[in-house]
Short mmCIF file of C-alpha atoms and ligand atoms in Angstrom, two decimals:
data_model
loop_
_atom_site.label_atom_id
_atom_site.label_comp_id
_atom_site.label_asym_id
_atom_site.label_seq_id
_atom_site.Cartn_x
_atom_site.Cartn_y
_atom_site.Cartn_z
CA MET A 151 19.79 -22.24 -14.49
CA VAL A 152 21.40 -19.18 -13.10
CA PRO A 153 21.97 -19.76 -8.90
CA LEU A 154 19.60 -18.79 -5.82
CA SER A 155 22.14 -16.25 -5.17
CA GLN A 156 21.70 -14.75 -8.51
CA LEU A 157 17.67 -14.15 -7.08
CA GLY A 158 18.97 -12.45 -4.64
CA ILE A 159 18.21 -13.65 -2.04
CA VAL A 160 20.50 -12.49 0.71
CA SER A 161 20.94 -13.06 4.36
CA GLY A 162 16.92 -14.57 3.86
CA ASP A 163 15.10 -11.06 3.09
CA ARG A 164 16.70 -8.85 0.59
CA LEU A 165 16.58 -9.13 -2.92
CA ASN A 166 19.08 -7.77 -4.07
CA ASP A 167 20.93 -8.74 -7.37
CA TRP A 168 19.46 -8.46 -11.11
CA PRO A 169 20.64 -10.79 -13.83
CA ALA A 170 22.01 -9.43 -16.43
CA HIS A 171 19.89 -10.41 -19.32
CA LEU A 172 16.97 -8.99 -17.79
CA PRO A 173 15.62 -5.90 -18.74
CA ASP A 174 16.81 -2.81 -16.86
CA TRP A 175 13.82 -1.32 -17.16
CA PRO A 176 12.06 -3.15 -14.00
CA ARG A 177 15.48 -3.28 -11.54
CA ASP A 178 15.48 0.05 -8.98
CA THR A 179 11.53 -0.25 -9.03
CA THR A 180 11.54 -4.14 -8.21
CA LEU A 181 13.65 -4.06 -5.83
CA GLY A 182 12.63 -1.23 -3.84
CA ARG A 183 9.33 -3.01 -3.25
CA PHE A 184 10.66 -6.04 -1.78
CA SER A 185 11.52 -3.97 1.05
CA GLU A 186 9.22 -3.52 4.35
CA ALA A 187 7.81 -0.43 3.01
CA PHE A 188 6.29 -1.28 0.21
CA HIS A 189 4.13 -3.81 2.52
CA GLY A 190 5.05 -4.11 5.72
CA ASP A 191 3.78 -7.94 5.38
CA TYR A 192 7.79 -7.51 3.55
CA PRO A 193 9.53 -9.43 6.22
CA ARG A 194 6.46 -12.68 7.71
CA TRP A 195 7.19 -13.52 4.04
CA ALA A 196 10.40 -13.11 3.11
CA ASN A 197 11.45 -14.87 6.64
CA ALA A 198 8.73 -17.59 6.03
CA VAL A 199 10.65 -18.00 1.81
CA ARG A 200 13.59 -18.33 4.18
CA ASP A 201 12.52 -20.83 5.95
CA LEU A 202 11.33 -22.95 3.46
CA PRO A 203 13.26 -26.47 4.66
CA PRO A 204 14.76 -27.91 1.91
CA ILE A 205 13.95 -31.45 -0.93
CA ASP A 206 15.80 -33.82 -0.72
CA ALA A 207 16.70 -35.04 -4.59
CA LEU A 208 13.76 -32.79 -6.54
CA SER A 209 11.94 -32.73 -10.03
CA VAL A 210 9.78 -30.69 -11.07
CA ASP A 211 6.86 -31.74 -13.38
CA TYR A 212 5.32 -28.32 -14.95
CA GLY A 213 1.67 -29.39 -14.78
CA PRO A 214 -1.33 -29.48 -15.09
CA THR A 215 -0.64 -29.18 -11.37
CA ILE A 216 3.25 -27.56 -11.34
CA THR A 217 4.91 -30.82 -8.61
CA LEU A 218 8.01 -30.20 -7.26
CA ASN A 219 8.86 -34.80 -6.46
CA GLY A 220 11.29 -34.84 -3.02
CA THR A 221 11.23 -35.82 0.23
CA THR A 222 11.32 -33.52 3.15
CA ASP A 223 9.98 -32.27 6.10
CA CYS A 224 6.28 -31.59 5.25
CA ILE A 225 5.18 -30.78 8.44
CA ARG A 226 6.86 -28.17 8.79
CA LEU A 227 6.79 -27.07 4.74
CA GLU A 228 3.05 -27.28 5.25
CA GLU A 229 3.14 -24.75 8.49
CA THR A 230 5.86 -22.04 6.64
CA LEU A 231 3.91 -22.09 3.05
CA LYS A 232 0.49 -21.37 4.71
CA HIS A 233 2.50 -17.59 6.66
CA LEU A 234 2.00 -16.78 2.35
CA HIS A 235 -2.05 -17.21 3.03
CA PRO A 236 -3.65 -16.92 0.43
CA TRP A 237 -2.87 -19.22 -1.94
CA ARG A 238 -5.02 -18.20 -5.71
CA LYS A 239 -3.87 -19.43 -8.38
CA GLY A 240 -2.60 -23.20 -9.18
CA PRO A 241 -2.29 -26.41 -8.25
CA PHE A 242 0.74 -26.52 -6.71
CA SER A 243 2.15 -29.86 -5.28
CA ILE A 244 5.71 -29.73 -3.09
CA ALA A 245 7.06 -33.05 -2.16
CA GLY A 246 4.06 -34.76 -1.17
CA VAL A 247 2.37 -31.35 -0.02
CA HIS A 248 -0.72 -30.39 -2.55
CA ILE A 249 -1.37 -26.23 -2.42
CA GLU A 250 -5.56 -26.87 -2.56
CA THR A 251 -5.63 -23.09 -4.06
CA GLU A 252 -8.85 -20.47 -4.66
CA TRP A 253 -8.95 -21.77 -8.17
CA ARG A 254 -8.77 -24.61 -11.04
CA SER A 255 -6.30 -22.64 -12.97
CA ASP A 256 -4.67 -25.23 -14.72
CA TRP A 257 -8.51 -24.87 -16.06
CA LYS A 258 -8.47 -21.19 -17.35
CA TRP A 259 -5.19 -23.43 -18.62
CA ASP A 260 -6.78 -26.16 -20.62
CA ARG A 261 -8.91 -23.16 -21.96
CA VAL A 262 -5.56 -20.48 -23.68
CA ALA A 263 -3.32 -23.50 -24.68
CA SER A 264 -5.83 -24.63 -27.56
CA ALA A 265 -4.56 -21.01 -29.70
CA LEU A 266 -0.96 -21.04 -28.40
CA HIS A 267 0.55 -22.62 -31.53
CA ASN A 268 4.28 -21.91 -32.79
CA PHE A 269 4.36 -20.77 -29.24
CA THR A 270 8.23 -22.97 -29.33
CA GLY A 271 10.87 -20.16 -28.53
CA LYS A 272 8.33 -16.71 -27.85
CA ARG A 273 9.36 -14.49 -24.79
CA VAL A 274 5.86 -13.43 -23.21
CA LEU A 275 4.53 -10.91 -20.88
CA ASP A 276 2.09 -11.93 -18.61
CA ILE A 277 0.13 -9.32 -16.74
CA GLY A 278 -1.52 -9.62 -13.84
CA CYS A 279 -0.15 -13.35 -13.34
CA GLY A 280 -0.83 -13.65 -10.11
CA ASN A 281 1.80 -15.92 -8.28
CA GLY A 282 3.56 -17.57 -11.71
CA TYR A 283 1.08 -21.24 -12.58
CA PHE A 284 0.59 -19.81 -15.52
CA GLY A 285 3.96 -19.38 -16.46
CA TRP A 286 5.24 -22.84 -15.07
CA ARG A 287 3.31 -23.74 -17.87
CA MET A 288 4.38 -21.55 -20.70
CA LEU A 289 7.40 -22.50 -20.15
CA ALA A 290 5.75 -25.95 -20.76
CA ALA A 291 4.50 -24.52 -23.44
CA GLY A 292 7.39 -23.94 -25.20
CA ALA A 293 7.83 -20.12 -23.84
CA ARG A 294 11.72 -19.69 -23.65
CA GLU A 295 10.98 -16.51 -21.19
CA VAL A 296 8.12 -15.75 -18.98
CA ILE A 297 8.03 -12.13 -17.58
CA GLY A 298 5.23 -12.22 -15.17
CA ILE A 299 3.95 -8.26 -13.44
CA ASP A 300 1.76 -8.05 -10.51
CA PRO A 301 1.87 -5.41 -7.82
CA THR A 302 -0.20 -7.82 -5.37
CA LEU A 303 3.54 -8.30 -3.65
CA LEU A 304 2.69 -11.64 -1.76
CA PHE A 305 1.40 -13.08 -5.39
CA CYS A 306 5.09 -11.83 -6.08
CA MET A 307 6.25 -14.03 -2.31
CA GLN A 308 4.95 -16.77 -3.19
CA HIS A 309 6.28 -16.91 -7.45
CA LEU A 310 10.08 -17.08 -4.76
CA ALA A 311 9.39 -19.56 -2.47
CA ILE A 312 8.30 -21.83 -5.44
CA GLN A 313 11.54 -20.87 -6.86
CA LYS A 314 13.19 -21.47 -4.10
CA TYR A 315 12.92 -24.78 -5.22
CA ILE A 316 12.97 -24.55 -8.97
CA GLN A 317 15.47 -22.17 -9.82
CA ASP A 318 14.48 -21.77 -13.29
CA PHE A 319 14.71 -18.43 -14.30
CA ARG A 320 12.85 -18.33 -17.38
CA ASN A 321 9.79 -17.62 -15.39
CA TRP A 322 9.53 -14.54 -13.68
CA VAL A 323 7.52 -12.67 -10.80
CA LEU A 324 8.20 -9.30 -10.15
CA PRO A 325 5.86 -6.34 -8.44
CA LEU A 326 4.80 -3.74 -11.12
CA ARG A 327 2.10 -2.78 -12.87
CA ILE A 328 0.87 -2.69 -16.68
CA GLU A 329 1.26 1.30 -16.84
CA GLU A 330 4.71 0.63 -15.29
CA ILE A 331 6.33 -1.56 -18.77
CA PRO A 332 8.15 1.05 -21.00
CA ALA A 333 6.02 1.70 -24.45
CA THR A 334 9.41 0.76 -26.17
CA GLU A 335 9.20 -3.13 -24.50
CA GLN A 336 7.78 -5.43 -26.28
CA PHE A 337 6.72 -9.44 -26.92
CA ASP A 338 6.29 -12.34 -29.05
CA ALA A 339 2.84 -13.47 -26.67
CA VAL A 340 1.34 -10.43 -24.27
CA PHE A 341 -1.57 -11.94 -21.42
CA SER A 342 -3.88 -10.22 -19.95
CA MET A 343 -6.29 -12.59 -18.11
CA GLY A 344 -8.82 -11.06 -15.15
CA VAL A 345 -7.55 -8.24 -15.77
CA ILE A 346 -9.21 -5.53 -18.08
CA TYR A 347 -12.78 -5.75 -16.34
CA HIS A 348 -10.47 -3.52 -13.23
CA ARG A 349 -9.06 -1.48 -15.65
CA ARG A 350 -11.12 2.12 -15.77
CA ASP A 351 -9.99 2.57 -19.17
CA PRO A 352 -10.23 -0.37 -21.66
CA VAL A 353 -10.11 0.73 -24.22
CA ALA A 354 -6.13 2.16 -22.97
CA HIS A 355 -5.22 -1.16 -21.97
CA CYS A 356 -6.88 -2.53 -25.30
CA ARG A 357 -3.92 -0.20 -26.87
CA ASP A 358 -1.19 -1.06 -24.46
CA LEU A 359 -1.71 -4.81 -24.97
CA PHE A 360 -1.15 -3.82 -28.64
CA ASN A 361 1.45 -1.12 -28.20
CA LEU A 362 3.71 -4.12 -25.82
CA THR A 363 3.06 -7.22 -28.14
CA ALA A 364 5.51 -7.91 -31.58
CA ALA A 365 4.38 -7.22 -35.27
CA GLY A 366 3.44 -10.30 -35.52
CA GLY A 367 3.11 -11.25 -32.45
CA LEU A 368 -0.33 -12.80 -29.95
CA ALA A 369 -2.22 -10.99 -27.42
CA VAL A 370 -4.72 -12.60 -25.15
CA LEU A 371 -7.26 -11.11 -23.06
CA GLU A 372 -9.50 -12.54 -20.93
CA SER A 373 -12.79 -11.19 -19.65
CA LEU A 374 -15.12 -11.86 -17.74
CA VAL A 375 -18.24 -11.00 -19.42
CA VAL A 376 -22.49 -10.98 -19.61
CA GLU A 377 -23.72 -13.20 -21.98
CA ASP A 378 -26.89 -9.85 -23.12
CA LYS A 379 -27.11 -7.43 -25.55
CA LYS A 380 -24.76 -4.48 -23.85
CA ASN A 381 -22.63 -4.06 -21.66
CA LEU A 382 -22.78 -4.09 -17.98
CA ILE A 383 -20.87 -1.61 -15.93
CA PRO A 384 -22.74 -2.56 -12.30
CA THR A 385 -22.70 0.88 -9.37
CA GLY A 386 -21.46 -1.00 -6.91
CA ARG A 387 -19.91 -4.80 -5.94
CA TYR A 388 -19.28 -7.87 -9.49
CA ALA A 389 -19.87 -10.98 -7.38
CA ARG A 390 -18.23 -9.60 -3.93
CA MET A 391 -16.12 -7.99 -6.36
CA ARG A 392 -15.03 -3.70 -6.02
CA ASN A 393 -13.73 -2.29 -8.96
CA VAL A 394 -15.28 -4.05 -11.28
CA TRP A 395 -15.97 -1.08 -14.32
CA CYS A 396 -17.03 -2.92 -16.56
CA VAL A 397 -17.61 -5.98 -17.60
CA PRO A 398 -18.24 -6.60 -21.80
CA ILE A 399 -20.22 -8.23 -24.04
CA PRO A 400 -17.82 -10.63 -26.21
CA ALA A 401 -18.35 -9.19 -29.10
CA GLN A 402 -17.55 -5.58 -26.85
CA LEU A 403 -14.19 -7.19 -26.57
CA GLU A 404 -13.06 -8.70 -30.01
CA GLU A 405 -14.16 -4.57 -31.28
CA TRP A 406 -11.76 -3.18 -28.19
CA MET A 407 -9.38 -5.52 -29.66
CA CYS A 408 -9.59 -4.54 -33.52
CA ASP A 409 -10.14 -1.02 -32.89
CA ALA A 410 -6.53 -1.34 -30.51
CA GLY A 411 -4.98 -2.73 -34.58
CA PHE A 412 -4.61 -6.38 -33.86
CA THR A 413 -5.85 -8.47 -37.16
CA ASP A 414 -7.34 -12.42 -36.60
CA VAL A 415 -9.27 -10.94 -33.71
CA LYS A 416 -11.34 -13.75 -32.32
CA VAL A 417 -13.83 -15.02 -29.52
CA ILE A 418 -12.02 -18.61 -28.91
CA ASP A 419 -13.85 -19.33 -25.00
CA VAL A 420 -16.71 -18.87 -22.81
CA SER A 421 -17.32 -20.63 -19.83
CA ARG A 422 -18.91 -20.68 -16.73
CA THR A 423 -16.78 -20.09 -13.75
CA THR A 424 -18.19 -22.31 -11.97
CA ILE A 425 -17.77 -23.82 -7.65
CA ASP A 426 -15.91 -26.47 -9.00
CA GLU A 427 -13.68 -24.22 -10.42
CA GLN A 428 -13.58 -21.37 -7.80
CA HIS A 429 -13.98 -22.23 -4.48
CA SER A 430 -12.52 -21.67 -0.06
CA THR A 431 -9.91 -24.28 0.56
CA ASP A 432 -7.12 -24.66 3.71
CA TRP A 433 -5.01 -22.22 1.43
CA MET A 434 -7.38 -19.89 0.84
CA THR A 435 -9.78 -19.43 4.23
CA PHE A 436 -11.61 -16.30 2.95
CA GLU A 437 -14.99 -16.49 0.99
CA SER A 438 -14.67 -17.26 -2.58
CA LEU A 439 -17.42 -17.57 -5.98
CA PRO A 440 -20.10 -19.79 -3.24
CA GLU A 441 -20.64 -16.70 -1.52
CA ALA A 442 -21.07 -14.12 -4.40
CA LEU A 443 -24.20 -16.06 -5.77
CA ASP A 444 -27.62 -15.68 -4.83
CA PRO A 445 -27.70 -18.67 -2.74
CA GLU A 446 -31.49 -18.96 -3.61
CA ASN A 447 -30.63 -18.19 -7.65
CA PRO A 448 -27.17 -19.45 -8.43
CA ASP A 449 -28.10 -17.86 -12.03
CA LEU A 450 -27.53 -14.77 -10.62
CA THR A 451 -24.91 -13.15 -8.21
CA VAL A 452 -25.81 -11.85 -4.67
CA GLU A 453 -26.20 -7.79 -6.18
CA GLY A 454 -28.51 -9.01 -9.46
CA HIS A 455 -26.54 -9.51 -11.75
CA PRO A 456 -25.63 -12.56 -13.84
CA ALA A 457 -23.38 -15.10 -12.52
CA PRO A 458 -19.65 -14.89 -13.39
CA VAL A 459 -18.36 -16.55 -17.41
CA ARG A 460 -15.44 -15.25 -18.76
CA ALA A 461 -14.86 -15.59 -22.31
CA ILE A 462 -11.35 -15.60 -23.64
CA VAL A 463 -10.22 -13.58 -27.09
CA THR A 464 -7.42 -13.63 -29.24
CA GLY A 465 -5.52 -10.95 -31.80
CA ILE A 466 -2.31 -11.08 -33.59
CA ARG A 467 -0.58 -7.13 -34.24
C1 SAM B 638 -8.34 -11.63 -11.35
S1 SAM B 638 -6.48 -11.84 -10.74
C2 SAM B 638 -6.49 -12.31 -12.23
C3 SAM B 638 -5.08 -13.31 -12.28
C4 SAM B 638 -4.69 -14.44 -13.39
N1 SAM B 638 -4.04 -13.71 -14.62
C5 SAM B 638 -5.31 -15.06 -13.63
O1 SAM B 638 -6.17 -15.17 -15.04
O2 SAM B 638 -5.59 -15.81 -12.88
C6 SAM B 638 -6.29 -10.00 -11.55
C7 SAM B 638 -4.56 -9.47 -11.05
O3 SAM B 638 -4.40 -8.43 -11.64
C8 SAM B 638 -3.43 -7.85 -10.69
N2 SAM B 638 -3.05 -6.31 -11.19
C9 SAM B 638 -3.91 -4.57 -10.95
N3 SAM B 638 -3.68 -4.61 -10.78
C10 SAM B 638 -2.77 -4.70 -12.05
C11 SAM B 638 -1.92 -3.76 -13.60
N4 SAM B 638 -1.89 -2.31 -13.32
N5 SAM B 638 -1.03 -4.30 -13.48
C12 SAM B 638 -1.07 -5.17 -13.75
N6 SAM B 638 -1.69 -6.38 -12.99
C13 SAM B 638 -2.05 -5.48 -12.06
C14 SAM B 638 -3.50 -8.34 -9.19
O4 SAM B 638 -2.63 -7.68 -8.27
C15 SAM B 638 -4.02 -9.82 -9.08
O5 SAM B 638 -3.07 -10.46 -9.40
#
């Protein structure tokens, strides 16, 4: 365990230290992004992390709900955590405050976990990791270290809020894009979940996954898919989301992974996303999946596309 001071929350609002064991490559970029210059809301979020009340007699359980047991001023805790709205990935339960997130990410984890043979001791990269929920699950599954990257600074701040209590610095959430990871870096396992359909060049994304995976390592690719004969290329939005460039058929995901160089490529799961799995809550009050479905026919999105289905594909380098 590394003390919180090494995480670098100094005077409550500045990350300015970098633990020696982390690779140096993202240091300056990462530190520079914990700033008002990178995101205007940073001071407000940093104040929230600083103002979190202490928890007495803390103990931690990594799932399915990431649970921090202990006693605190629950009213102040809930109020402060809500400054980090919207909470999308979880669930978390902190000293009796249950963060009901937009997603039941534990359900996605259950589908992924069947692929994780021999996960003990692995060093993992989680691309587009959100607030790091899956990182905690990966540690529980035996990972040695998880480096999560996500350019959305709010999610990094949510991770800091959790880390302020847990102080288990085997799980990182850094405000970086996949494009910024040097091609020389390699990991025992690389996860890309919910990212590829936002990439303009999905073939290049699979090539990046290959290059970032060490020889013999595992890649896990999760994507929206269509259960159809051909890929869907939305002309406008898909399920109210901007920047969805291609919703492939599962066989297309396999082909991209094989073309990138992976072997033993297989689809391990295809599941429809239900409104039980993704919906608005008190902790994510914006519109969510229910509002993205056609009220007359929930098999379709409001744009008339097939309703969201997701597939998980694995490959070995
Ligand atoms: C749909 S969410 C998926 C989150 C999580 N992996 C999951 O499966 O629940 C996609 C995430 O990718 C992040 N993202 C967007 N562009 C990215 C990039 N270039 N590199 C890494 N992450 C990115 C977003 O900020 C967002 O948190």
